[in-house]
JSON list of C-alpha atoms in Angstrom, two decimals:
[
{"chain": "I", "resi": 1, "resn": "MET", "atom": "CA", "xyz": [8.54, -14.03, -2.15]},
{"chain": "I", "resi": 2, "resn": "ASN", "atom": "CA", "xyz": [5.73, -11.27, -3.55]},
{"chain": "I", "resi": 3, "resn": "ARG", "atom": "CA", "xyz": [3.55, -9.39, -1.70]},
{"chain": "I", "resi": 4, "resn": "LEU", "atom": "CA", "xyz": [1.79, -11.78, 0.53]},
{"chain": "I", "resi": 5, "resn": "ASP", "atom": "CA", "xyz": [4.56, -13.26, 1.69]},
{"chain": "I", "resi": 6, "resn": "ILE", "atom": "CA", "xyz": [5.82, -10.41, 3.11]},
{"chain": "I", "resi": 7, "resn": "ILE", "atom": "CA", "xyz": [2.50, -9.75, 4.48]},
{"chain": "I", "resi": 8, "resn": "ASN", "atom": "CA", "xyz": [2.40, -13.36, 6.14]},
{"chain": "I", "resi": 9, "resn": "HIS", "atom": "CA", "xyz": [5.66, -13.04, 7.42]},
{"chain": "I", "resi": 10, "resn": "LEU", "atom": "CA", "xyz": [4.76, -10.24, 9.19]},
{"chain": "I", "resi": 11, "resn": "ILE", "atom": "CA", "xyz": [1.70, -11.54, 10.58]},
{"chain": "I", "resi": 12, "resn": "ALA", "atom": "CA", "xyz": [3.56, -14.75, 11.81]},
{"chain": "I", "resi": 13, "resn": "THR", "atom": "CA", "xyz": [6.25, -13.25, 13.05]},
{"chain": "I", "resi": 14, "resn": "TYR", "atom": "CA", "xyz": [4.65, -10.67, 15.17]},
{"chain": "I", "resi": 15, "resn": "HIS", "atom": "CA", "xyz": [1.49, -12.37, 15.82]},
{"chain": "I", "resi": 16, "resn": "LEU", "atom": "CA", "xyz": [-0.88, -9.59, 14.01]},
{"chain": "I", "resi": 17, "resn": "GLN", "atom": "CA", "xyz": [-4.39, -10.36, 14.41]},
{"chain": "I", "resi": 18, "resn": "ASN", "atom": "CA", "xyz": [-6.46, -7.59, 12.47]},
{"chain": "I", "resi": 19, "resn": "TYR", "atom": "CA", "xyz": [-5.86, -7.11, 8.44]},
{"chain": "I", "resi": 20, "resn": "ILE", "atom": "CA", "xyz": [-7.73, -4.59, 6.35]},
{"chain": "I", "resi": 21, "resn": "GLU", "atom": "CA", "xyz": [-7.01, -4.84, 2.50]},
{"chain": "I", "resi": 22, "resn": "ILE", "atom": "CA", "xyz": [-7.60, -1.93, 0.35]},
{"chain": "I", "resi": 23, "resn": "GLY", "atom": "CA", "xyz": [-8.38, -2.59, -3.60]},
{"chain": "I", "resi": 24, "resn": "VAL", "atom": "CA", "xyz": [-9.09, -6.54, -3.06]},
{"chain": "I", "resi": 25, "resn": "HIS", "atom": "CA", "xyz": [-9.35, -7.34, -6.94]},
{"chain": "I", "resi": 26, "resn": "VAL", "atom": "CA", "xyz": [-10.24, -11.35, -7.47]},
{"chain": "I", "resi": 27, "resn": "GLY", "atom": "CA", "xyz": [-8.90, -11.81, -4.06]},
{"chain": "I", "resi": 28, "resn": "GLU", "atom": "CA", "xyz": [-5.34, -13.70, -4.34]},
{"chain": "I", "resi": 29, "resn": "VAL", "atom": "CA", "xyz": [-3.83, -11.71, -1.26]},
{"chain": "I", "resi": 30, "resn": "LEU", "atom": "CA", "xyz": [-7.10, -11.16, 1.07]},
{"chain": "I", "resi": 31, "resn": "ASN", "atom": "CA", "xyz": [-7.88, -15.17, 0.51]},
{"chain": "I", "resi": 32, "resn": "GLY", "atom": "CA", "xyz": [-3.92, -16.19, 0.92]},
{"chain": "I", "resi": 33, "resn": "CYS", "atom": "CA", "xyz": [-3.25, -13.90, 4.30]},
{"chain": "I", "resi": 34, "resn": "ILE", "atom": "CA", "xyz": [-3.30, -15.83, 7.39]},
{"chain": "I", "resi": 35, "resn": "ALA", "atom": "CA", "xyz": [-4.40, -13.29, 9.84]},
{"chain": "I", "resi": 36, "resn": "LYS", "atom": "CA", "xyz": [-7.40, -14.10, 11.76]},
{"chain": "I", "resi": 37, "resn": "HIS", "atom": "CA", "xyz": [-9.49, -11.35, 11.18]},
{"chain": "I", "resi": 38, "resn": "LYS", "atom": "CA", "xyz": [-9.73, -9.89, 7.63]},
{"chain": "I", "resi": 39, "resn": "VAL", "atom": "CA", "xyz": [-11.69, -7.33, 5.71]},
{"chain": "I", "resi": 40, "resn": "GLY", "atom": "CA", "xyz": [-11.65, -6.21, 2.17]},
{"chain": "I", "resi": 41, "resn": "VAL", "atom": "CA", "xyz": [-12.44, -3.04, 0.46]},
{"chain": "I", "resi": 42, "resn": "ASP", "atom": "CA", "xyz": [-13.22, -2.59, -2.79]},
{"chain": "I", "resi": 43, "resn": "PRO", "atom": "CA", "xyz": [-15.91, -0.52, -4.56]},
{"chain": "I", "resi": 44, "resn": "ASP", "atom": "CA", "xyz": [-15.61, -3.10, -7.68]},
{"chain": "I", "resi": 45, "resn": "TYR", "atom": "CA", "xyz": [-16.42, -6.01, -5.42]},
{"chain": "I", "resi": 46, "resn": "LYS", "atom": "CA", "xyz": [-18.12, -8.32, -7.70]},
{"chain": "I", "resi": 47, "resn": "ARG", "atom": "CA", "xyz": [-14.60, -9.64, -9.15]},
{"chain": "I", "resi": 48, "resn": "TYR", "atom": "CA", "xyz": [-13.93, -11.04, -5.90]},
{"chain": "I", "resi": 49, "resn": "LYS", "atom": "CA", "xyz": [-13.94, -14.45, -5.60]},
{"chain": "I", "resi": 50, "resn": "GLY", "atom": "CA", "xyz": [-14.04, -15.60, -1.91]},
{"chain": "I", "resi": 51, "resn": "ASN", "atom": "CA", "xyz": [-15.81, -15.87, 1.27]},
{"chain": "I", "resi": 52, "resn": "GLU", "atom": "CA", "xyz": [-14.58, -13.11, 3.02]},
{"chain": "I", "resi": 53, "resn": "LEU", "atom": "CA", "xyz": [-16.04, -10.01, 4.02]},
{"chain": "I", "resi": 54, "resn": "VAL", "atom": "CA", "xyz": [-15.81, -7.08, 1.52]},
{"chain": "I", "resi": 55, "resn": "TYR", "atom": "CA", "xyz": [-16.72, -3.65, 1.81]},
{"chain": "I", "resi": 56, "resn": "PRO", "atom": "CA", "xyz": [-18.38, -2.26, -1.84]},
{"chain": "I", "resi": 57, "resn": "ASN", "atom": "CA", "xyz": [-16.82, 1.16, -0.89]},
{"chain": "I", "resi": 58, "resn": "THR", "atom": "CA", "xyz": [-14.36, 3.38, -2.16]},
{"chain": "I", "resi": 59, "resn": "SER", "atom": "CA", "xyz": [-11.29, 3.41, 0.42]},
{"chain": "I", "resi": 60, "resn": "ASP", "atom": "CA", "xyz": [-12.36, 7.17, 1.35]},
{"chain": "I", "resi": 61, "resn": "VAL", "atom": "CA", "xyz": [-15.83, 6.22, 2.11]},
{"chain": "I", "resi": 62, "resn": "PHE", "atom": "CA", "xyz": [-14.67, 3.13, 3.88]},
{"chain": "I", "resi": 63, "resn": "PHE", "atom": "CA", "xyz": [-12.48, 4.69, 6.45]},
{"chain": "I", "resi": 64, "resn": "GLU", "atom": "CA", "xyz": [-14.68, 8.09, 6.67]},
{"chain": "I", "resi": 65, "resn": "GLU", "atom": "CA", "xyz": [-17.40, 5.56, 8.41]},
{"chain": "I", "resi": 66, "resn": "MET", "atom": "CA", "xyz": [-14.98, 3.82, 10.08]},
{"chain": "I", "resi": 67, "resn": "PRO", "atom": "CA", "xyz": [-15.18, 4.19, 14.00]},
{"chain": "I", "resi": 68, "resn": "ASP", "atom": "CA", "xyz": [-11.83, 6.17, 15.34]},
{"chain": "I", "resi": 69, "resn": "ASP", "atom": "CA", "xyz": [-11.17, 3.49, 18.10]},
{"chain": "I", "resi": 70, "resn": "ILE", "atom": "CA", "xyz": [-11.16, 0.81, 15.56]},
{"chain": "I", "resi": 71, "resn": "LYS", "atom": "CA", "xyz": [-7.50, -0.13, 15.06]},
{"chain": "I", "resi": 72, "resn": "ALA", "atom": "CA", "xyz": [-6.06, -2.78, 12.38]},
{"chain": "I", "resi": 73, "resn": "ASP", "atom": "CA", "xyz": [-2.82, -4.47, 12.91]},
{"chain": "I", "resi": 74, "resn": "ILE", "atom": "CA", "xyz": [-1.43, -4.37, 9.32]},
{"chain": "I", "resi": 75, "resn": "ILE", "atom": "CA", "xyz": [-3.01, -2.80, 6.41]},
{"chain": "I", "resi": 76, "resn": "PHE", "atom": "CA", "xyz": [-2.30, -3.77, 2.94]},
{"chain": "I", "resi": 77, "resn": "ILE", "atom": "CA", "xyz": [-2.78, -0.63, -0.29]},
{"chain": "I", "resi": 78, "resn": "ASP", "atom": "CA", "xyz": [-3.34, -2.04, -3.63]},
{"chain": "I", "resi": 79, "resn": "GLY", "atom": "CA", "xyz": [-6.19, 0.10, -4.66]},
{"chain": "I", "resi": 80, "resn": "PHE", "atom": "CA", "xyz": [-6.62, 3.14, -7.26]},
{"chain": "I", "resi": 81, "resn": "HIS", "atom": "CA", "xyz": [-2.52, 3.31, -8.37]},
{"chain": "I", "resi": 82, "resn": "GLU", "atom": "CA", "xyz": [-2.90, 7.31, -8.67]},
{"chain": "I", "resi": 83, "resn": "ALA", "atom": "CA", "xyz": [-0.64, 9.49, -6.34]},
{"chain": "I", "resi": 84, "resn": "SER", "atom": "CA", "xyz": [-3.08, 11.37, -4.63]},
{"chain": "I", "resi": 85, "resn": "GLN", "atom": "CA", "xyz": [-5.54, 8.40, -3.62]},
{"chain": "I", "resi": 86, "resn": "VAL", "atom": "CA", "xyz": [-2.27, 6.32, -2.11]},
{"chain": "I", "resi": 87, "resn": "PHE", "atom": "CA", "xyz": [-1.41, 9.57, -0.18]},
{"chain": "I", "resi": 88, "resn": "ARG", "atom": "CA", "xyz": [-4.83, 9.90, 1.06]},
{"chain": "I", "resi": 89, "resn": "ASP", "atom": "CA", "xyz": [-4.79, 6.05, 1.77]},
{"chain": "I", "resi": 90, "resn": "ILE", "atom": "CA", "xyz": [-1.63, 6.03, 4.09]},
{"chain": "I", "resi": 91, "resn": "ILE", "atom": "CA", "xyz": [-2.75, 8.81, 5.81]},
{"chain": "I", "resi": 92, "resn": "ASN", "atom": "CA", "xyz": [-5.93, 7.44, 6.86]},
{"chain": "I", "resi": 93, "resn": "SER", "atom": "CA", "xyz": [-4.53, 3.93, 7.59]},
{"chain": "I", "resi": 94, "resn": "LEU", "atom": "CA", "xyz": [-1.85, 5.28, 9.82]},
{"chain": "I", "resi": 95, "resn": "ASN", "atom": "CA", "xyz": [-5.01, 6.73, 12.23]},
{"chain": "I", "resi": 96, "resn": "HIS", "atom": "CA", "xyz": [-6.75, 3.27, 12.33]},
{"chain": "I", "resi": 97, "resn": "LEU", "atom": "CA", "xyz": [-3.15, 1.70, 12.58]},
{"chain": "I", "resi": 98, "resn": "SER", "atom": "CA", "xyz": [-2.53, 0.09, 16.05]},
{"chain": "I", "resi": 99, "resn": "ASP", "atom": "CA", "xyz": [1.02, 0.95, 18.03]},
{"chain": "I", "resi": 100, "resn": "THR", "atom": "CA", "xyz": [2.68, -2.17, 16.60]},
{"chain": "I", "resi": 101, "resn": "GLY", "atom": "CA", "xyz": [1.19, -2.50, 13.27]},
{"chain": "I", "resi": 102, "resn": "TYR", "atom": "CA", "xyz": [2.45, -1.85, 9.87]},
{"chain": "I", "resi": 103, "resn": "ILE", "atom": "CA", "xyz": [1.11, -0.67, 6.33]},
{"chain": "I", "resi": 104, "resn": "ILE", "atom": "CA", "xyz": [2.08, -2.53, 3.22]},
{"chain": "I", "resi": 105, "resn": "ILE", "atom": "CA", "xyz": [2.15, -0.77, -0.18]},
{"chain": "I", "resi": 106, "resn": "HIS", "atom": "CA", "xyz": [2.46, -2.37, -3.43]},
{"chain": "I", "resi": 107, "resn": "ASP", "atom": "CA", "xyz": [3.70, -1.17, -6.93]},
{"chain": "I", "resi": 108, "resn": "CYS", "atom": "CA", "xyz": [6.44, 1.15, -5.37]},
{"chain": "I", "resi": 109, "resn": "ASN", "atom": "CA", "xyz": [8.95, 0.83, -7.72]},
{"chain": "I", "resi": 110, "resn": "PRO", "atom": "CA", "xyz": [7.68, 0.64, -11.41]},
{"chain": "I", "resi": 111, "resn": "PRO", "atom": "CA", "xyz": [10.35, -0.57, -13.70]},
{"chain": "I", "resi": 112, "resn": "THR", "atom": "CA", "xyz": [9.98, 2.41, -16.79]},
{"chain": "I", "resi": 113, "resn": "LYS", "atom": "CA", "xyz": [7.86, 5.13, -17.06]},
{"chain": "I", "resi": 114, "resn": "TRP", "atom": "CA", "xyz": [5.48, 3.56, -19.52]},
{"chain": "I", "resi": 115, "resn": "HIS", "atom": "CA", "xyz": [4.40, 1.77, -16.16]},
{"chain": "I", "resi": 116, "resn": "THR", "atom": "CA", "xyz": [3.42, 5.25, -14.24]},
{"chain": "I", "resi": 117, "resn": "ARG", "atom": "CA", "xyz": [1.24, 6.43, -17.16]},
{"chain": "I", "resi": 118, "resn": "THR", "atom": "CA", "xyz": [-2.17, 7.64, -16.53]},
{"chain": "I", "resi": 119, "resn": "TYR", "atom": "CA", "xyz": [-5.26, 5.66, -15.98]},
{"chain": "I", "resi": 120, "resn": "GLU", "atom": "CA", "xyz": [-6.82, 6.90, -18.98]},
{"chain": "I", "resi": 121, "resn": "GLU", "atom": "CA", "xyz": [-3.79, 6.07, -20.83]},
{"chain": "I", "resi": 122, "resn": "TYR", "atom": "CA", "xyz": [-3.93, 2.55, -19.06]},
{"chain": "I", "resi": 123, "resn": "LYS", "atom": "CA", "xyz": [-7.61, 1.99, -20.14]},
{"chain": "I", "resi": 124, "resn": "ASN", "atom": "CA", "xyz": [-6.44, 2.72, -23.52]},
{"chain": "I", "resi": 125, "resn": "THR", "atom": "CA", "xyz": [-3.26, 0.41, -23.77]},
{"chain": "I", "resi": 126, "resn": "GLY", "atom": "CA", "xyz": [-3.99, -2.21, -21.10]},
{"chain": "I", "resi": 127, "resn": "GLY", "atom": "CA", "xyz": [-1.01, -4.17, -19.86]},
{"chain": "I", "resi": 128, "resn": "ASP", "atom": "CA", "xyz": [1.11, -3.45, -16.41]},
{"chain": "I", "resi": 129, "resn": "TRP", "atom": "CA", "xyz": [0.20, -0.34, -14.44]},
{"chain": "I", "resi": 130, "resn": "ASN", "atom": "CA", "xyz": [1.92, 0.75, -11.60]},
{"chain": "I", "resi": 131, "resn": "GLY", "atom": "CA", "xyz": [0.48, 4.18, -12.17]},
{"chain": "I", "resi": 132, "resn": "ASP", "atom": "CA", "xyz": [2.19, 7.26, -9.63]},
{"chain": "I", "resi": 133, "resn": "VAL", "atom": "CA", "xyz": [2.05, 5.20, -6.56]},
{"chain": "I", "resi": 134, "resn": "TYR", "atom": "CA", "xyz": [5.65, 5.65, -5.63]},
{"chain": "I", "resi": 135, "resn": "ALA", "atom": "CA", "xyz": [5.02, 9.58, -5.49]},
{"chain": "I", "resi": 136, "resn": "GLY", "atom": "CA", "xyz": [2.09, 9.31, -3.06]},
{"chain": "I", "resi": 137, "resn": "TYR", "atom": "CA", "xyz": [4.08, 7.00, -1.14]},
{"chain": "I", "resi": 138, "resn": "ILE", "atom": "CA", "xyz": [7.06, 8.71, -0.96]},
{"chain": "I", "resi": 139, "resn": "ASN", "atom": "CA", "xyz": [5.75, 11.88, -0.43]},
{"chain": "I", "resi": 140, "resn": "ALA", "atom": "CA", "xyz": [3.53, 10.86, 2.80]},
{"chain": "I", "resi": 141, "resn": "CYS", "atom": "CA", "xyz": [6.82, 9.10, 4.19]},
{"chain": "I", "resi": 142, "resn": "LYS", "atom": "CA", "xyz": [9.04, 11.92, 3.91]},
{"chain": "I", "resi": 143, "resn": "LEU", "atom": "CA", "xyz": [6.27, 14.47, 5.04]},
{"chain": "I", "resi": 144, "resn": "PHE", "atom": "CA", "xyz": [5.32, 12.50, 8.10]},
{"chain": "I", "resi": 145, "resn": "GLY", "atom": "CA", "xyz": [8.91, 11.34, 9.01]},
{"chain": "I", "resi": 146, "resn": "LEU", "atom": "CA", "xyz": [7.46, 7.82, 8.55]},
{"chain": "I", "resi": 147, "resn": "THR", "atom": "CA", "xyz": [10.12, 4.98, 9.08]},
{"chain": "I", "resi": 148, "resn": "TYR", "atom": "CA", "xyz": [9.83, 2.71, 5.73]},
{"chain": "I", "resi": 149, "resn": "PHE", "atom": "CA", "xyz": [11.56, 0.32, 3.84]},
{"chain": "I", "resi": 150, "resn": "THR", "atom": "CA", "xyz": [10.89, -0.88, 0.43]},
{"chain": "I", "resi": 151, "resn": "VAL", "atom": "CA", "xyz": [11.57, -4.31, -0.60]},
{"chain": "I", "resi": 152, "resn": "ASP", "atom": "CA", "xyz": [12.89, -4.89, -4.03]},
{"chain": "I", "resi": 153, "resn": "ILE", "atom": "CA", "xyz": [10.17, -7.45, -5.43]},
{"chain": "I", "resi": 154, "resn": "ASP", "atom": "CA", "xyz": [6.71, -7.68, -7.04]},
{"chain": "I", "resi": 155, "resn": "TRP", "atom": "CA", "xyz": [7.10, -4.06, -8.31]},
{"chain": "I", "resi": 156, "resn": "GLY", "atom": "CA", "xyz": [8.25, -2.83, -5.00]},
{"chain": "I", "resi": 157, "resn": "VAL", "atom": "CA", "xyz": [6.73, -3.84, -1.77]},
{"chain": "I", "resi": 158, "resn": "GLY", "atom": "CA", "xyz": [6.33, -0.83, 0.52]},
{"chain": "I", "resi": 159, "resn": "ILE", "atom": "CA", "xyz": [6.36, -0.94, 4.50]},
{"chain": "I", "resi": 160, "resn": "ILE", "atom": "CA", "xyz": [5.70, 1.72, 6.93]},
{"chain": "I", "resi": 161, "resn": "ILE", "atom": "CA", "xyz": [6.00, 0.92, 10.55]},
{"chain": "I", "resi": 162, "resn": "SER", "atom": "CA", "xyz": [3.68, 2.50, 12.86]},
{"chain": "I", "resi": 163, "resn": "PRO", "atom": "CA", "xyz": [4.61, 6.04, 14.10]},
{"chain": "I", "resi": 164, "resn": "LYS", "atom": "CA", "xyz": [2.77, 5.34, 17.31]},
{"chain": "I", "resi": 165, "resn": "LYS", "atom": "CA", "xyz": [0.70, 8.55, 16.83]},
{"chain": "I", "resi": 166, "resn": "GLU", "atom": "CA", "xyz": [-1.86, 10.50, 15.27]},
{"chain": "I", "resi": 167, "resn": "ILE", "atom": "CA", "xyz": [-1.04, 11.81, 11.69]},
{"chain": "I", "resi": 168, "resn": "GLU", "atom": "CA", "xyz": [-3.16, 14.94, 10.65]},
{"chain": "I", "resi": 169, "resn": "LYS", "atom": "CA", "xyz": [-4.99, 15.14, 7.50]},
{"chain": "I", "resi": 170, "resn": "SER", "atom": "CA", "xyz": [-3.09, 16.81, 4.40]},
{"chain": "I", "resi": 171, "resn": "ASP", "atom": "CA", "xyz": [-3.79, 17.62, 1.01]},
{"chain": "I", "resi": 172, "resn": "TYR", "atom": "CA", "xyz": [-1.47, 15.79, -1.81]},
{"chain": "I", "resi": 173, "resn": "LYS", "atom": "CA", "xyz": [0.60, 18.78, -3.05]},
{"chain": "I", "resi": 174, "resn": "SER", "atom": "CA", "xyz": [3.42, 17.77, -4.91]},
{"chain": "I", "resi": 175, "resn": "THR", "atom": "CA", "xyz": [4.60, 15.26, -7.25]},
{"chain": "I", "resi": 176, "resn": "ILE", "atom": "CA", "xyz": [8.04, 13.51, -8.10]},
{"chain": "I", "resi": 177, "resn": "GLU", "atom": "CA", "xyz": [8.78, 13.82, -11.44]},
{"chain": "I", "resi": 178, "resn": "TRP", "atom": "CA", "xyz": [9.98, 10.40, -13.20]},
{"chain": "I", "resi": 179, "resn": "ASP", "atom": "CA", "xyz": [13.59, 11.40, -14.15]},
{"chain": "I", "resi": 180, "resn": "TYR", "atom": "CA", "xyz": [14.05, 12.61, -10.57]},
{"chain": "I", "resi": 181, "resn": "PHE", "atom": "CA", "xyz": [12.66, 9.41, -9.07]},
{"chain": "I", "resi": 182, "resn": "ASN", "atom": "CA", "xyz": [14.33, 6.85, -11.60]},
{"chain": "I", "resi": 183, "resn": "GLU", "atom": "CA", "xyz": [18.12, 8.47, -11.04]},
{"chain": "I", "resi": 184, "resn": "ASN", "atom": "CA", "xyz": [17.36, 8.54, -7.13]},
{"chain": "I", "resi": 185, "resn": "ARG", "atom": "CA", "xyz": [14.96, 5.33, -6.67]},
{"chain": "I", "resi": 186, "resn": "LYS", "atom": "CA", "xyz": [17.27, 3.77, -4.20]},
{"chain": "I", "resi": 187, "resn": "GLU", "atom": "CA", "xyz": [17.65, 6.50, -1.67]},
{"chain": "I", "resi": 188, "resn": "LEU", "atom": "CA", "xyz": [14.04, 7.63, -2.42]},
{"chain": "I", "resi": 189, "resn": "LEU", "atom": "CA", "xyz": [12.24, 4.24, -1.63]},
{"chain": "I", "resi": 190, "resn": "ASN", "atom": "CA", "xyz": [14.89, 2.71, 0.85]},
{"chain": "I", "resi": 191, "resn": "LEU", "atom": "CA", "xyz": [15.25, -0.17, -1.19]},
{"chain": "I", "resi": 192, "resn": "ILE", "atom": "CA", "xyz": [16.31, -3.48, 0.81]},
{"chain": "I", "resi": 193, "resn": "THR", "atom": "CA", "xyz": [17.03, -6.78, -0.75]},
{"chain": "I", "resi": 194, "resn": "ILE", "atom": "CA", "xyz": [14.44, -9.97, 0.58]},
{"chain": "I", "resi": 195, "resn": "GLU", "atom": "CA", "xyz": [17.63, -11.02, 3.01]},
{"chain": "I", "resi": 196, "resn": "ASN", "atom": "CA", "xyz": [17.61, -7.58, 4.37]},
{"chain": "I", "resi": 197, "resn": "PHE", "atom": "CA", "xyz": [13.99, -7.94, 5.12]},
{"chain": "I", "resi": 198, "resn": "LYS", "atom": "CA", "xyz": [14.35, -11.07, 6.86]},
{"chain": "I", "resi": 199, "resn": "SER", "atom": "CA", "xyz": [16.96, -9.58, 8.84]},
{"chain": "I", "resi": 200, "resn": "LEU", "atom": "CA", "xyz": [14.99, -6.79, 9.98]},
{"chain": "I", "resi": 201, "resn": "PHE", "atom": "CA", "xyz": [11.62, -8.15, 10.54]},
{"chain": "I", "resi": 202, "resn": "SER", "atom": "CA", "xyz": [12.72, -11.15, 12.49]}
]
């Protein structure tokens, strides 16, 4: 299984209808998602190959312009892989999530410190890049007391369950250093297997 399988499993199991994707890239996940209503958000939208609606904005602008009463059942975050942006995307997503919804986040479990290098370093070196998504993800979950799990596949697929309440906006203030994360990743991420996932979400 990969991130798309996780998303489609949740959609099929809980009959989720409305899907938002932050960071569309070429469209593998957006095109393959089985939700009835789908919207993508990506400022670099010209690389997208598909027929779904994609807003050519940053996620910050998209959420700022989104009416408060519009809610999604499932939101997939795979945009800019820096902790502060992930943190903002989670807060904004929580405030546009239905009471029975889920937020899915990619790149939560980087295998090495090299995978967490800065965007500038990534641009110079190329290769795989998870950034420090893990830090923004964990900090948001801990700060707001969210119920979350991370499926140990596909660079780490985070699942946040709707808290059924409005979340106050907050600035990203602290990071999680690599060594501490690496030594405690199982507990910090609440790592689960595919088998655990299927048992929990069935």
